[in-house]
Tab-separated table of C-alpha atoms and ligand atoms in Angstrom:
chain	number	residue	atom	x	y	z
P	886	UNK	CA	22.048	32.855	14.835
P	887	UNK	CA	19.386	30.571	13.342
P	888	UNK	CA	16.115	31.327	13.796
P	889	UNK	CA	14.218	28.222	15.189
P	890	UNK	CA	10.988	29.374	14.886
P	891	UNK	CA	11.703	29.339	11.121
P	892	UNK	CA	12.249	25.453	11.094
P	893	UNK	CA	9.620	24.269	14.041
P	894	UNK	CA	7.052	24.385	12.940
P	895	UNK	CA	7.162	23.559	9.581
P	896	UNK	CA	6.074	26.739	7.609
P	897	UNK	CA	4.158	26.724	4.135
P	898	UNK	CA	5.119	28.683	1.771
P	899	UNK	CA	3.235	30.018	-1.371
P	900	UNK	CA	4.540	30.775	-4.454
P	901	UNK	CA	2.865	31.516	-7.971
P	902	UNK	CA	2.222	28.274	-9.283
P	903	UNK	CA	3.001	25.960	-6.346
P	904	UNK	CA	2.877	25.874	-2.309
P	905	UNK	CA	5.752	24.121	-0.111
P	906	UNK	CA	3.784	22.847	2.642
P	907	UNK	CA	4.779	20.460	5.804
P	908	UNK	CA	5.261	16.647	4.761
P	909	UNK	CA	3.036	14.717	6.320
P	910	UNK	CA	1.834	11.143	5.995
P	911	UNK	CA	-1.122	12.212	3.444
P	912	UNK	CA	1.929	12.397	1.219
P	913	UNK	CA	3.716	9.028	1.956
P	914	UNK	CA	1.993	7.177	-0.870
P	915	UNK	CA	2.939	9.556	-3.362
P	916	UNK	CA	6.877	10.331	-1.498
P	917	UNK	CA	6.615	6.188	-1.953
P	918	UNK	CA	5.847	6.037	-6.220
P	919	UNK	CA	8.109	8.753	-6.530
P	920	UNK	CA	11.021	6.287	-4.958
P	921	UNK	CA	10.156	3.446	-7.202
P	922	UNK	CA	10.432	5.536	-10.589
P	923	UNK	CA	13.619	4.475	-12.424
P	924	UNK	CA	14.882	7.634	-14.069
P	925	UNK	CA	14.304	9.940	-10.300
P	926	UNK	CA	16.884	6.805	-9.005
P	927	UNK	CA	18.850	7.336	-11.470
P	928	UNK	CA	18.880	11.421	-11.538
P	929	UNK	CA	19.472	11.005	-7.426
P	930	UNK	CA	22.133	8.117	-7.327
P	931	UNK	CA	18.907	6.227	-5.011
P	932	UNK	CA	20.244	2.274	-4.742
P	933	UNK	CA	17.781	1.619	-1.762
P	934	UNK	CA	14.549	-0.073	-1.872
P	935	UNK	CA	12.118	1.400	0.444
P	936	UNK	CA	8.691	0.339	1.244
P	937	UNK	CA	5.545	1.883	1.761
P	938	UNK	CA	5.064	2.023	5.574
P	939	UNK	CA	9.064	2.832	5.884
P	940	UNK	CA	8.123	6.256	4.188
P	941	UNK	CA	4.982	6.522	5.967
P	942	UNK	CA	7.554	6.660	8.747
P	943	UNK	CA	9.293	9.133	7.615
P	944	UNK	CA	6.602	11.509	6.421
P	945	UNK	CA	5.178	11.122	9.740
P	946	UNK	CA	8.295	11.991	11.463
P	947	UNK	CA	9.372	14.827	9.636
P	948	UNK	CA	7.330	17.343	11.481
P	949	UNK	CA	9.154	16.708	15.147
P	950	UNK	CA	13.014	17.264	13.278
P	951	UNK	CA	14.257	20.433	14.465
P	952	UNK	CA	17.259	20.199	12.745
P	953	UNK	CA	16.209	19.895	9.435
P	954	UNK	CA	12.956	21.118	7.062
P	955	UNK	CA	11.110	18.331	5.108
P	956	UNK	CA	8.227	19.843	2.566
P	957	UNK	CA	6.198	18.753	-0.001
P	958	UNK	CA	5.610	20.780	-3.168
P	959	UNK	CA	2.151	20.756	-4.615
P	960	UNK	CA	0.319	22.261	-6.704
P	961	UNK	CA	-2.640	25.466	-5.675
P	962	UNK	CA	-4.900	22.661	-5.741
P	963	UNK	CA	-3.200	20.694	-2.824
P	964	UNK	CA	-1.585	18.124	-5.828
P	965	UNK	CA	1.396	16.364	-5.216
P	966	UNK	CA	4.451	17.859	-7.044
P	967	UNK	CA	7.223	16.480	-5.457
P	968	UNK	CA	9.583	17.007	-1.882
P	969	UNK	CA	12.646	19.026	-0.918
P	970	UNK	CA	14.740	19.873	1.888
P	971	UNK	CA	17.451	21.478	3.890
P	972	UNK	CA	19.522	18.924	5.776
P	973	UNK	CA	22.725	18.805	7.561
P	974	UNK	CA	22.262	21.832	9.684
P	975	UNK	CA	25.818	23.353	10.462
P	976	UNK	CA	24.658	25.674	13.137
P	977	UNK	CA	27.952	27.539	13.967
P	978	UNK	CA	28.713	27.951	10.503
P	979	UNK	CA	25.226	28.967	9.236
P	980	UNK	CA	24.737	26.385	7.017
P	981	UNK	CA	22.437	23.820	5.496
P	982	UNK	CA	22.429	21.145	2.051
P	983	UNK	CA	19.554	20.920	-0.395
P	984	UNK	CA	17.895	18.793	-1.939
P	985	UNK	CA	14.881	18.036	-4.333
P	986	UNK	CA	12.935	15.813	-6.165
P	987	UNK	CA	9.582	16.536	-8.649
P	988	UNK	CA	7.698	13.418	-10.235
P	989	UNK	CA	8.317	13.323	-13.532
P	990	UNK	CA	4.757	15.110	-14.709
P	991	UNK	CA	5.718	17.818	-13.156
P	992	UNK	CA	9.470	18.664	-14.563
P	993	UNK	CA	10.780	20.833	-17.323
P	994	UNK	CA	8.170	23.588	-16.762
P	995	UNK	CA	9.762	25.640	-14.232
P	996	UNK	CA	8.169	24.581	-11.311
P	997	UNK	CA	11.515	23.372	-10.088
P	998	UNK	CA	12.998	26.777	-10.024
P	999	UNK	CA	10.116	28.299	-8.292
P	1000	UNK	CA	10.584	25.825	-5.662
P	1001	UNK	CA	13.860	26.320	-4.883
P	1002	UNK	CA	13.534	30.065	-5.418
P	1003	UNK	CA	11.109	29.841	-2.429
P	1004	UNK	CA	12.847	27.475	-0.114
P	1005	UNK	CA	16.193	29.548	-0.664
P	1006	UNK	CA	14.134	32.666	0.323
P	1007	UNK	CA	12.770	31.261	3.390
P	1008	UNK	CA	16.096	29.774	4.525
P	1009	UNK	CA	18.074	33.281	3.936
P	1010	UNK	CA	15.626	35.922	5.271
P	1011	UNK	CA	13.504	33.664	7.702
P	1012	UNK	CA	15.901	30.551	9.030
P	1013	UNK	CA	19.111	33.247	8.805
P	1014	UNK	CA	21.221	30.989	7.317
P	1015	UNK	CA	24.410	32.017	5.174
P	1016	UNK	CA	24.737	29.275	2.944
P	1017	UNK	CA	22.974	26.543	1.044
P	1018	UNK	CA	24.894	23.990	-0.906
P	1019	UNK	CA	24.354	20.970	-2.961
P	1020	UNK	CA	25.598	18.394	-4.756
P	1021	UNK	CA	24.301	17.118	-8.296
P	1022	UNK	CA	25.661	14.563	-10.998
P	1023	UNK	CA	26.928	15.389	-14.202
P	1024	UNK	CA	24.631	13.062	-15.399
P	1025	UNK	CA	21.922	15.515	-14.673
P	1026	UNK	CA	21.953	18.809	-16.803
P	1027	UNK	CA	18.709	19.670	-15.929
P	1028	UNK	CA	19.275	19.916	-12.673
P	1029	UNK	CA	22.214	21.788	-12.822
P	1030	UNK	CA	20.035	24.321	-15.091
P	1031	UNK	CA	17.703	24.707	-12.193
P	1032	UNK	CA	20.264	25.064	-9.705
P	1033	UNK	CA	21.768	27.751	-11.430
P	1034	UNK	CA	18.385	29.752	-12.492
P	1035	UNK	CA	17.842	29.613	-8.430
P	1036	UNK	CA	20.906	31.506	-7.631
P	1037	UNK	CA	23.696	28.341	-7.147
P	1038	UNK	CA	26.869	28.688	-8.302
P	1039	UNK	CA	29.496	25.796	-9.283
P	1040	UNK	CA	32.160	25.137	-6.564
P	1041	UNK	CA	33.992	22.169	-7.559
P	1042	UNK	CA	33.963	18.995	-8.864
P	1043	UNK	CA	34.438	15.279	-7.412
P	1044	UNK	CA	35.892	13.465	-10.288
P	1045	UNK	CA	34.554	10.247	-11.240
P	1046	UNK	CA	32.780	10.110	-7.967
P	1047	UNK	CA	29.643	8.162	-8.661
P	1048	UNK	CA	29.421	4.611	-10.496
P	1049	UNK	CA	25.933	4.337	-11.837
P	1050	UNK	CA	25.107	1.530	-14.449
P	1051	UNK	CA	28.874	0.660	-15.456
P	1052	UNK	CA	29.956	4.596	-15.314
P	1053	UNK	CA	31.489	6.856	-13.883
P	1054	UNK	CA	30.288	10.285	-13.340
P	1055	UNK	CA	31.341	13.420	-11.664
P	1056	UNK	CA	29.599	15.046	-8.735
P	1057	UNK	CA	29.102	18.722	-8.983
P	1058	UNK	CA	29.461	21.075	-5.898
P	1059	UNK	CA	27.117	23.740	-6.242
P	1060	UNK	CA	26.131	26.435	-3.374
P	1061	UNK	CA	24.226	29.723	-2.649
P	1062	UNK	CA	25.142	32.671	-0.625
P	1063	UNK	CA	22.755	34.490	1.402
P	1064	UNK	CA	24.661	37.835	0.206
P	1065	UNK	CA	24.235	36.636	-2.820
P	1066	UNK	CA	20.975	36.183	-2.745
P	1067	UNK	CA	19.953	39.555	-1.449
P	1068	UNK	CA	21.701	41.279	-4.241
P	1069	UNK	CA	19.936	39.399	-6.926
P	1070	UNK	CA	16.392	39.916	-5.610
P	1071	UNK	CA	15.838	43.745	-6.373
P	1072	UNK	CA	14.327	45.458	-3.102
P	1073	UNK	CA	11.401	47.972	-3.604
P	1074	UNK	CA	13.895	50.666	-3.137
P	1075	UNK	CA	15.872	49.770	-5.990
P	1076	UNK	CA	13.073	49.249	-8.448
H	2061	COA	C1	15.890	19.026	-10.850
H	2061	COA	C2	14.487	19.581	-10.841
H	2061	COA	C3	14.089	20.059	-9.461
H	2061	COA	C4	14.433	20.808	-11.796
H	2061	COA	O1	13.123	21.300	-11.794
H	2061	COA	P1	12.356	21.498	-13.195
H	2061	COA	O2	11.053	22.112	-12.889
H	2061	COA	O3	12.338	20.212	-13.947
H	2061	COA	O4	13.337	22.502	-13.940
H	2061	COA	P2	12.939	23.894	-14.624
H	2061	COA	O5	11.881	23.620	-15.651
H	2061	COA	O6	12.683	24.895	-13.573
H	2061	COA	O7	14.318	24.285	-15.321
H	2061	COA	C5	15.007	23.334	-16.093
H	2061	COA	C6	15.993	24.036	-16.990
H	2061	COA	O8	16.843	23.039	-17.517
H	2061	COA	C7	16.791	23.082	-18.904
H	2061	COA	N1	17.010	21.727	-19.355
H	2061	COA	C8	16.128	20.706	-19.426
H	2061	COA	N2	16.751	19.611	-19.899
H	2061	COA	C9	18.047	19.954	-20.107
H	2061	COA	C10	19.190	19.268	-20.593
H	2061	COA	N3	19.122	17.987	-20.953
H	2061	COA	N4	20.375	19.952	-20.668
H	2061	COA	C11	20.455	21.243	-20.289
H	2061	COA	N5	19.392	21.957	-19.824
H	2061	COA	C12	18.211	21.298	-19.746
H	2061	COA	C13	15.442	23.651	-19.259
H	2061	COA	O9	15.430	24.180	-20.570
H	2061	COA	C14	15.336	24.719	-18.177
H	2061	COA	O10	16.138	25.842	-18.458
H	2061	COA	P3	15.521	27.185	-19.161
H	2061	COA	O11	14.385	27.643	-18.298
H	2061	COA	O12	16.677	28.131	-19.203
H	2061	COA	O13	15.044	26.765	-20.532
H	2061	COA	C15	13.463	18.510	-11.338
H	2061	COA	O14	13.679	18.266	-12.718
H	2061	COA	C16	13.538	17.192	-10.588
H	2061	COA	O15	13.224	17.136	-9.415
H	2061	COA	N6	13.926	16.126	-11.302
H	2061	COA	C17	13.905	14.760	-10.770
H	2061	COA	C18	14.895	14.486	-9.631
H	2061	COA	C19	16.170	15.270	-9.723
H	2061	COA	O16	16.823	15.355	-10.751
H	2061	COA	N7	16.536	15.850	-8.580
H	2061	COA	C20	17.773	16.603	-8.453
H	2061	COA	C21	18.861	15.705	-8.017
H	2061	COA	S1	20.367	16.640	-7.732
C-alpha cells in the first residue's frame, strides 16, 4: 500500500548539505532560467519552450498533485539548487519514475547524490513504494555516475532512441529496489 500521507502534503526533507522542500511559485523564476540553459536541454532531451508564467503554473500547482511529488532542492540557506521528482505513480505495482535537474553551479560536487539519496529514502521507508526507475541518455555520464552512487542499477538499453543535434543516442534504463535499498543502508543493529 502507498502511504498518502507521505505524498500530500508535500514533506521537506533535510539532508547534510541541502533540503528538498515543496515547489512552490517562489521558485518559478529560478525552475524558469533553469529551462532556458542550453546544456540542462541538452542533458534532459527538453525541445519545448516554456515561459515564465507557464512555470509559475506549474510551481503553483504542484502542491494539490496527489499522484506525484514535485520538490525543490536548495541549499541550508533556502538557495535554489535545482528540482526533482517522482512521477508516474503505478499504485498496484508500487511504483514511481525519477527525475532531476541541478543548475549548473551547483553540479559535480555531490549534491546530486545527496539528493537523490534523500528522495529514494523518503519514497522507500515513508511513501512504501518498491521501485524507482529512470531513464537517462548515454550522452550523459554524469548522470549515470549519480544514479549509480544513489543505489540505481542498469536495466536495459533503448538503442538509438533519442536524436539530439544530428545523433543518435541510447536511452539507459536504470531502477532502484526498495530491498535493495534497505540492504545497502547499514541499520544501527548492524553497525
Ligand atoms: C545529474 C545530476 C543530478 C548529478 O548530480 P551532481 O551533483 O552533478 O553529481 P555528483 O557530483 O553527485 O556525482 C557525479 C559523479 O559523476 C562523475 N562524473 C562527472 N562527470 C563525469 C563524466 N563526464 N563521466 C563520468 N563520470 C563523471 C563525478 O566524478 C562523480 O562521481 P564520483 O563522486 O565517483 O567522482 C546533476 O548533474 C544534474 O542535475 N545535471 C543537469 C541535468 C541532468 O543531467 N539531469 C539528469 C537527466 S537524466
Amino acid at each position: 500500500m502507498i502511504n498518502d500521507a507521505a505524498l500530500l502534503p508535500k514533506p521537506t526533507l533535510t539532508g547534510r548539505r541541502l533540503r528538498l522542500v515543496p515547489l512552490s511559485v517562489r521558485h518559478a523564476e529560478h525552475f524558469w532560467h533553469a529551462t532556458q540553459d542550453p546544456e540542462i536541454r541538452r542533458l534532459t532531451g527538453t525541445r519545448r519552450e516554456f515561459t515564465l508564467a507557464e512555470i509559475e503554473e506549474w510551481c503553483t500547482t504542484r502542491a494539490d498533485q496527489p499522484d506525484r511529488l514535485d520538490l525543490a532542492v536548495e541549499d541550508l540557506d533556502g538557495g535554489y539548487l535545482g528540482e526533482l521528482a517522482l512521477i508516474d505513480l503505478d499504485r498496484d505495482n508500487r511504483s514511481a519514475a525519477f527525475r532531476i535537474a541541478l543548475v549548473p553551479t551547483a553540479t559535480g560536487r555531490g549534491l546530486g547524490t545527496e539528493a537523490i539519496g534523500l528522495l529514494l529514502d523518503h519514497a522507500f521507508t515513508a511513501v512504501g513504494l518498491h521501485r524507482v526507475h529512470l531513464e537517462v541518455y548515454d550522452l550523459n555520464p554524469r548522470a549515470q555516475r549519480a544514479y549509480r552512487k544513489a543505489g540505481f542499477t542498469l536495466e536495459g538499453r533503448l538503442r538509438e532512441s533519442h536524436h539530439w543535434d544530428g545523433h543518435w543516442h541510447d536511452t539507459l534504463l536504470m531502477a532502484a529496489l526498495s530491498t535493495e535499498h534497505r540492504a545497502a543502508t547499514p541499520t544501527p543493529a548492524a553497525t
